[in-house]
Coordinates of C-alpha atoms and ligand atoms in Angstrom, one line a residue:
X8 CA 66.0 99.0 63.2
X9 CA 64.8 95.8 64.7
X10 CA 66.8 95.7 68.5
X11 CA 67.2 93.2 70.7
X12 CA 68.5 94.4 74.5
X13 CA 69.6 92.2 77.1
X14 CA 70.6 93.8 80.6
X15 CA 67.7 96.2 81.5
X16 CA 69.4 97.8 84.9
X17 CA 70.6 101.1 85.9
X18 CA 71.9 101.9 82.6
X19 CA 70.6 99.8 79.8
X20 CA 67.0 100.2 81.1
X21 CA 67.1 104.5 79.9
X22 CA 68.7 103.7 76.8
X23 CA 66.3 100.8 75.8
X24 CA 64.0 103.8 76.3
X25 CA 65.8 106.4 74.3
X26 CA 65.8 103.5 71.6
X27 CA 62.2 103.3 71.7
X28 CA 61.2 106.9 71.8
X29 CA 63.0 107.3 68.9
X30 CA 60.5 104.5 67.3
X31 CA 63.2 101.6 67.1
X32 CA 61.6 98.6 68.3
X33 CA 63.2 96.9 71.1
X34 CA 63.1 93.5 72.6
X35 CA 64.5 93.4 76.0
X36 CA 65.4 90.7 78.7
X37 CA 66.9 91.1 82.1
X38 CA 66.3 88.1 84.7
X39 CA 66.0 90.4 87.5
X40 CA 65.2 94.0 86.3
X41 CA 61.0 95.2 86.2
X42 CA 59.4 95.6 82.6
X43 CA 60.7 98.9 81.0
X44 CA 58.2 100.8 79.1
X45 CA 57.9 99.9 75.5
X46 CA 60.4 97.6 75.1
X47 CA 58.8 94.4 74.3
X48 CA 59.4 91.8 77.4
X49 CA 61.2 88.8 76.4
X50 CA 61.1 85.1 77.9
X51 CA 64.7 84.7 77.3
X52 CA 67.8 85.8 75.8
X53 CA 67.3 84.1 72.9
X54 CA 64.1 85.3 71.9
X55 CA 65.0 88.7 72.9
X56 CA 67.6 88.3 70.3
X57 CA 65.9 86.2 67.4
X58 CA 65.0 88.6 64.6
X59 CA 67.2 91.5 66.0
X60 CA 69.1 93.4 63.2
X61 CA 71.7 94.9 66.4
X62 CA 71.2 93.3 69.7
X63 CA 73.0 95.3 72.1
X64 CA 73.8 93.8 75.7
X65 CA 74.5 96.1 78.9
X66 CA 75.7 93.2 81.9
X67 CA 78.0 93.5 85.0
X68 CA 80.9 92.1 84.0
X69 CA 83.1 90.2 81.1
X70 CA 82.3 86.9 82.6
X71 CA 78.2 87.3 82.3
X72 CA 79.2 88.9 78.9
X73 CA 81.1 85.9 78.1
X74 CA 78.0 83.6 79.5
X75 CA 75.2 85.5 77.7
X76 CA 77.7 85.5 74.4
X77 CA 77.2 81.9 74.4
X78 CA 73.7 81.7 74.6
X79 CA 72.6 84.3 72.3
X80 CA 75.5 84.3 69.4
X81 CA 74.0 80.7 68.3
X82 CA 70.5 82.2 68.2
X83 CA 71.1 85.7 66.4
X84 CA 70.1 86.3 62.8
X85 CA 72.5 85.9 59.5
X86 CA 73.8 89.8 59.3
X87 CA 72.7 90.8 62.6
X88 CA 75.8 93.2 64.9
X89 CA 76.8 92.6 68.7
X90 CA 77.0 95.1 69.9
X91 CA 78.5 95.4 74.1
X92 CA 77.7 97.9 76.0
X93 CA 79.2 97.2 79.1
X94 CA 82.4 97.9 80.8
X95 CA 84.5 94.3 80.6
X96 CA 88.2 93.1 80.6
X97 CA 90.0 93.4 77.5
X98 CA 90.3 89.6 77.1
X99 CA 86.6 89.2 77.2
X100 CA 85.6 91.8 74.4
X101 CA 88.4 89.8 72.2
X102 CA 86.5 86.4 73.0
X103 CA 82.9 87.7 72.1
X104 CA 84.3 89.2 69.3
X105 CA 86.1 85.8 68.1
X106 CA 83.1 83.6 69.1
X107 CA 80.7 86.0 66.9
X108 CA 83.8 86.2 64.0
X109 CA 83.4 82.3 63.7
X110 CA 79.7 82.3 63.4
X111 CA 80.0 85.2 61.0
X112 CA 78.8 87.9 62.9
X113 CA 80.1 91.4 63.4
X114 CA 80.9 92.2 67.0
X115 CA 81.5 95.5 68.9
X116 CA 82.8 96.3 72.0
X117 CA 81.1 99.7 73.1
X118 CA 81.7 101.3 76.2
X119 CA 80.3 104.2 77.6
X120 CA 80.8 107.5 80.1
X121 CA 78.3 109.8 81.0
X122 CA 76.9 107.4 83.9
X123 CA 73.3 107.2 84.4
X124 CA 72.5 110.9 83.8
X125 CA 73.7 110.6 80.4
X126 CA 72.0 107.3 79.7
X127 CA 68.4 109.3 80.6
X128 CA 69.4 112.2 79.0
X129 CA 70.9 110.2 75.7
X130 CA 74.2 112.1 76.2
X131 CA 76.4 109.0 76.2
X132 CA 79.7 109.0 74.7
X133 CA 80.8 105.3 73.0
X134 CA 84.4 104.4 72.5
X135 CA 84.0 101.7 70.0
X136 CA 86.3 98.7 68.7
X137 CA 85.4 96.7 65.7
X138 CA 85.0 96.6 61.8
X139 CA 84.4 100.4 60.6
X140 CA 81.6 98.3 58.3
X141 CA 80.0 97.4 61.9
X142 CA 80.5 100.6 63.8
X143 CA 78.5 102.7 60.6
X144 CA 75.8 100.3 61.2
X145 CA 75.2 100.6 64.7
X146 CA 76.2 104.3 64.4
X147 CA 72.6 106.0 64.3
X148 CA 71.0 103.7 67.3
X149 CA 74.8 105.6 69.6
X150 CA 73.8 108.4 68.2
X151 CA 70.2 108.1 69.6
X152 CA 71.5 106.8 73.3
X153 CA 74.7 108.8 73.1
X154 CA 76.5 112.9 72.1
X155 CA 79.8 111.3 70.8
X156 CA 80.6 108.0 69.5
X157 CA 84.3 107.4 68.7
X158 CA 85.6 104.4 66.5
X159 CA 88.6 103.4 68.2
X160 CA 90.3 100.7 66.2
X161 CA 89.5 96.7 66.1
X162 CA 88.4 94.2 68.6
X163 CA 88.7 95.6 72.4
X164 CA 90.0 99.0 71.4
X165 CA 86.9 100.7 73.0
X166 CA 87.6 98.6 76.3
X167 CA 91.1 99.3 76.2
X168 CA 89.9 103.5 75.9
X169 CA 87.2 102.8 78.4
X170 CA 90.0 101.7 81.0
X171 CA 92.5 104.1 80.4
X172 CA 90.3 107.5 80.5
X173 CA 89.2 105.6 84.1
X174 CA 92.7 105.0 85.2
X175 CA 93.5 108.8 84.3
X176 CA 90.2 109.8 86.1
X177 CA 90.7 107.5 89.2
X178 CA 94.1 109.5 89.8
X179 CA 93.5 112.7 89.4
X180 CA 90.6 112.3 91.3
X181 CA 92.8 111.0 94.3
X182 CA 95.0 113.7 93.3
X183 CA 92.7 117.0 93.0
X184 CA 91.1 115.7 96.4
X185 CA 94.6 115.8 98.9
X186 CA 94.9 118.9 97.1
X187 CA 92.0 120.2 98.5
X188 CA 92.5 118.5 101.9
X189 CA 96.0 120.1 101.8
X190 CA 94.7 123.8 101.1
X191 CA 92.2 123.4 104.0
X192 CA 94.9 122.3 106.5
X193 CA 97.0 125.4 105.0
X194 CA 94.1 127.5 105.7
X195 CA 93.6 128.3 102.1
X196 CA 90.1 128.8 101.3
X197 CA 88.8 125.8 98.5
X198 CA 87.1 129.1 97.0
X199 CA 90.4 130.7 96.0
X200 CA 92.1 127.3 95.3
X201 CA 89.2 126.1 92.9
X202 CA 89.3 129.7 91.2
X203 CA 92.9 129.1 90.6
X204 CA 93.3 125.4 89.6
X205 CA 90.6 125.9 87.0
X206 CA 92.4 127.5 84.9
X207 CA 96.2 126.9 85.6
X208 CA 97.9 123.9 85.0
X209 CA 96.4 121.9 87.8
X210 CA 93.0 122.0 86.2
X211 CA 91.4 118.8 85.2
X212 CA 87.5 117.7 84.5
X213 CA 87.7 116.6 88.5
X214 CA 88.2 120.0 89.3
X215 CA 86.2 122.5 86.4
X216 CA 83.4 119.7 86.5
X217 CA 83.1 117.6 89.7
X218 CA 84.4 119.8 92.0
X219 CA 85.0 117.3 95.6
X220 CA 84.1 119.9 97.6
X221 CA 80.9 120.9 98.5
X222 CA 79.6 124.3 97.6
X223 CA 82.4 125.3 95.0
X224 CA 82.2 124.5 91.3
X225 CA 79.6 123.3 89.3
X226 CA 76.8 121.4 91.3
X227 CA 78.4 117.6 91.6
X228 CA 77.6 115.0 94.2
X229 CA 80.1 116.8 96.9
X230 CA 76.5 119.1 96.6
X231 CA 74.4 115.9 97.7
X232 CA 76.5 114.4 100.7
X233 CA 78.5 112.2 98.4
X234 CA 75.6 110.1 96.8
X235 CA 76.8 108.9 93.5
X236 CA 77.3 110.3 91.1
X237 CA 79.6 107.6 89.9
X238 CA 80.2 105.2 92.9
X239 CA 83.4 104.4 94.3
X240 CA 83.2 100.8 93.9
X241 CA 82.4 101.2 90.1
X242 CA 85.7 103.4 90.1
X243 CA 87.2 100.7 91.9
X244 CA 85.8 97.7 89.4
X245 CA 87.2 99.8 86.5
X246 CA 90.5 100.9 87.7
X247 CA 91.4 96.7 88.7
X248 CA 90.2 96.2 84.7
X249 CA 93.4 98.9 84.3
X250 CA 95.3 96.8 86.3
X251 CA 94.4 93.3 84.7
X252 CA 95.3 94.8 81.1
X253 CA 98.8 96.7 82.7
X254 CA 99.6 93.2 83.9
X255 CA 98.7 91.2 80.3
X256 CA 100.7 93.2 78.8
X257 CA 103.4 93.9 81.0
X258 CA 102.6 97.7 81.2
X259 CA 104.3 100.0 84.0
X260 CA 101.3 101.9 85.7
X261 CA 102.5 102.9 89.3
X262 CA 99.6 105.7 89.5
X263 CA 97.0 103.0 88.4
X264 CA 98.1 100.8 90.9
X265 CA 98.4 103.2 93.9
X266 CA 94.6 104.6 92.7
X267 CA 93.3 101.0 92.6
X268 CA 94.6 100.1 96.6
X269 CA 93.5 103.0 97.6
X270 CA 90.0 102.8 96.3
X271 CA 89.7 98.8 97.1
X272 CA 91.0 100.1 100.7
X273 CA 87.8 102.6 100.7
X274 CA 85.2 100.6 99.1
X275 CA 86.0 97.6 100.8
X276 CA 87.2 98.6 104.8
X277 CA 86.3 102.4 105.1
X278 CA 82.7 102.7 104.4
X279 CA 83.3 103.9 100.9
X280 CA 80.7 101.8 99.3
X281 CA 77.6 103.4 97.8
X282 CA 79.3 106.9 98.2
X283 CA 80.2 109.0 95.2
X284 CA 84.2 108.5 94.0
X285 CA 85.0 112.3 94.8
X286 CA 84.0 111.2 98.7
X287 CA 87.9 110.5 98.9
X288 CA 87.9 114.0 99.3
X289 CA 86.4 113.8 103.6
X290 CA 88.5 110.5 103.7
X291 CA 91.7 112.7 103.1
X292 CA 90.8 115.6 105.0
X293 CA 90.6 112.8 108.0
X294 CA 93.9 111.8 107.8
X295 CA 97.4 112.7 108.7
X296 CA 100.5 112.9 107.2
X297 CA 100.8 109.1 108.0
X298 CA 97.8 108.4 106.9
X299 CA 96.0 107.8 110.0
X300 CA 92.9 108.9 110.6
X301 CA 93.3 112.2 113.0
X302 CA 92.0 111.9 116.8
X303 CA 88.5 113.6 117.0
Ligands
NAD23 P1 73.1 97.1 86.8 O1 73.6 96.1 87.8 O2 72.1 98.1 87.2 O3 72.5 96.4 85.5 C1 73.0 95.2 85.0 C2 71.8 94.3 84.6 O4 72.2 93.1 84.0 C3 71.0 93.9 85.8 O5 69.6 94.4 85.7 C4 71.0 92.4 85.8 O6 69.8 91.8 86.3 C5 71.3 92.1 84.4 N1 71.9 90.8 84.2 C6 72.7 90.1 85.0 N2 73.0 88.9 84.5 C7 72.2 88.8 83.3 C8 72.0 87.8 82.4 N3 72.6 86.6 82.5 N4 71.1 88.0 81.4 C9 70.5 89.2 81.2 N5 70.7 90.2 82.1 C10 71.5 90.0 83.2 O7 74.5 97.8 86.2 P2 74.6 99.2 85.4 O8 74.8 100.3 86.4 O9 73.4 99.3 84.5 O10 75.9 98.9 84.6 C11 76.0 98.1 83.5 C12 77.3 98.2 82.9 O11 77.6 99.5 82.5 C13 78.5 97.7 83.8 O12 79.4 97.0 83.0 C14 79.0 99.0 84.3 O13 80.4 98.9 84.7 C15 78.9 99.9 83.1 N6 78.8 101.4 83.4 C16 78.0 101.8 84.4 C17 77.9 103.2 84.7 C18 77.1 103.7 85.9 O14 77.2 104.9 86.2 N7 76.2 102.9 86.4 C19 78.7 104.1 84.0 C20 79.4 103.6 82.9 C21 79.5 102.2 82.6

């Protein structure tokens, strides 16, 4: 399949890859990022995009979606699927997916977890919205970048998934971490507490799989000082998407909100940024009851 890719950074450079090893052959353009391997370098957008059967875009944010959507939609080829990789607002999937309705394109709003690991290692998994026509047609490039691809219902379904596994994640995060910071004032040993939690009814993928503390569980960035992993202000940037669709549609989401301030209060005035998400866990353990930091 002929494939146009536009956003060649930390993520959509090793699936452009993937996509090329498995002998697709890709166009790509990124304004900023260095030539990938094999992937056909691109003046601009629109000729990354101009005889692409499935161009698939991997940007920061909904409003660079939004402004690349606009350039390229015009330029695409009769038949051709959009396909959106990154993690946007709900609103902005819906827009893309209207703006490509009206020049009779397909659209898709794909989202993925598995971070950068599972980009190299092609062990994505997609939670799609869009046509079930579109998402069979795209299917056999996610399963080439991706383990799992799940069709979640129309336009924005896969960014409304996308949000709410985060929003679950982001707490129980926060949660599994000042239970851990807990045990240790307790004098509980994080051994016996991990060997517990993981399989009573505490247990969560923040505990079996990315354990916060250093030296128990699985090997997760706790292992590496803290370096992400999945950084805390990318948890952060997801978890304020949570709160943006709570709010558009008047949903009640008290933990949401609670896990969103208190990662905006680490990435932004604790020196959270650049550190993996389960580094909450030392900016607990630091604390007191009141939530001050304890003297030295
Ligand atoms: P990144 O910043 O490394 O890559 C984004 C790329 O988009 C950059 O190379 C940038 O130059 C390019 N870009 C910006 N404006 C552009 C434009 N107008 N035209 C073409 N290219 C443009 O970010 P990333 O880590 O690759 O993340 C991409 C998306 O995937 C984000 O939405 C992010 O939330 C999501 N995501 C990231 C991870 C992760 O672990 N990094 C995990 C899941 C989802």
């Amino acid at each position: 399949m002929k494939i146009g890719f536009i956003g060649l950074g930390n993520m959509g450079a090793p699936m452009a890859r993937n996509l090329v090893a498995a002998g697709h052959p890709v166009t790509g353009y990124d304004p900023v990022a260095p030539d990938v391997e094999g992937v056909l370098p691109a003046t601009g957008p629109a000729e990354a995009v101009a005889d692409a059967e499935v161009v698939i875009t991997m940007l920061p944010n909904g409003q660079i979606l939004r402004s690349v959507a606009g350039q390229i939609i015009p330029r695409m080829a009769a038949g051709a699927v959009l396909c959106d990789c990154s993690t946007v607002d709900v609103d902005s999937a819906r827009s893309v997916a209207d703006q490509a309705a009206a020049a009779g394109l397909e659209a898709l709003d794909a989202p993925v977890s598995g971070g950068i690991g599972g980009a190299a290692a092609g062990t994505l998994t997609f939670m799609v919205g869009g046509s079930t026509a579109a998402f069979e047609r795209v299917k056999p490039l996610f399963d080439v970048m991706g383990q799992k691809a799940v069709h979640c219902g129309g336009p924005g379904a896969g960014q409304a998934a996308k949000i709410c596994n985060n929003m679950i994640l982001g707490a129980t995060m926060i949660a599994t971490c000042e239970a851990f910071a807990l045990a240790q004032k307790l004098d509980l040993d994080a051994q016996k507490l991990f060997d517990v939690v993981s399989t009573s009814s505490g247990s969560s993928w923040s505990t079996t799989a990315y354990c916060p503390v250093p030296g128990v569980g699985p090997k997760s960035p706790a292992d590496n000082d803290y370096r992400p992993g999945f950084a805390a202000e990318l948890m952060l940037k997801d978890l304020r998407l949570s709160q943006q669709a709570a709010e558009s549609v008047d949903a009640d989401t008290p933990m949401g909100a609670l896990a969103t301030e208190l990662y905006a209060r680490f990435v932004e005035a604790e020196n959270g940024h650049g550190r993996d998400f389960s580094a909450m866990l030392p900016r607990l353990a630091a604390r007191g009851h009141s939530g001050k930091s304890s003297p030295d």
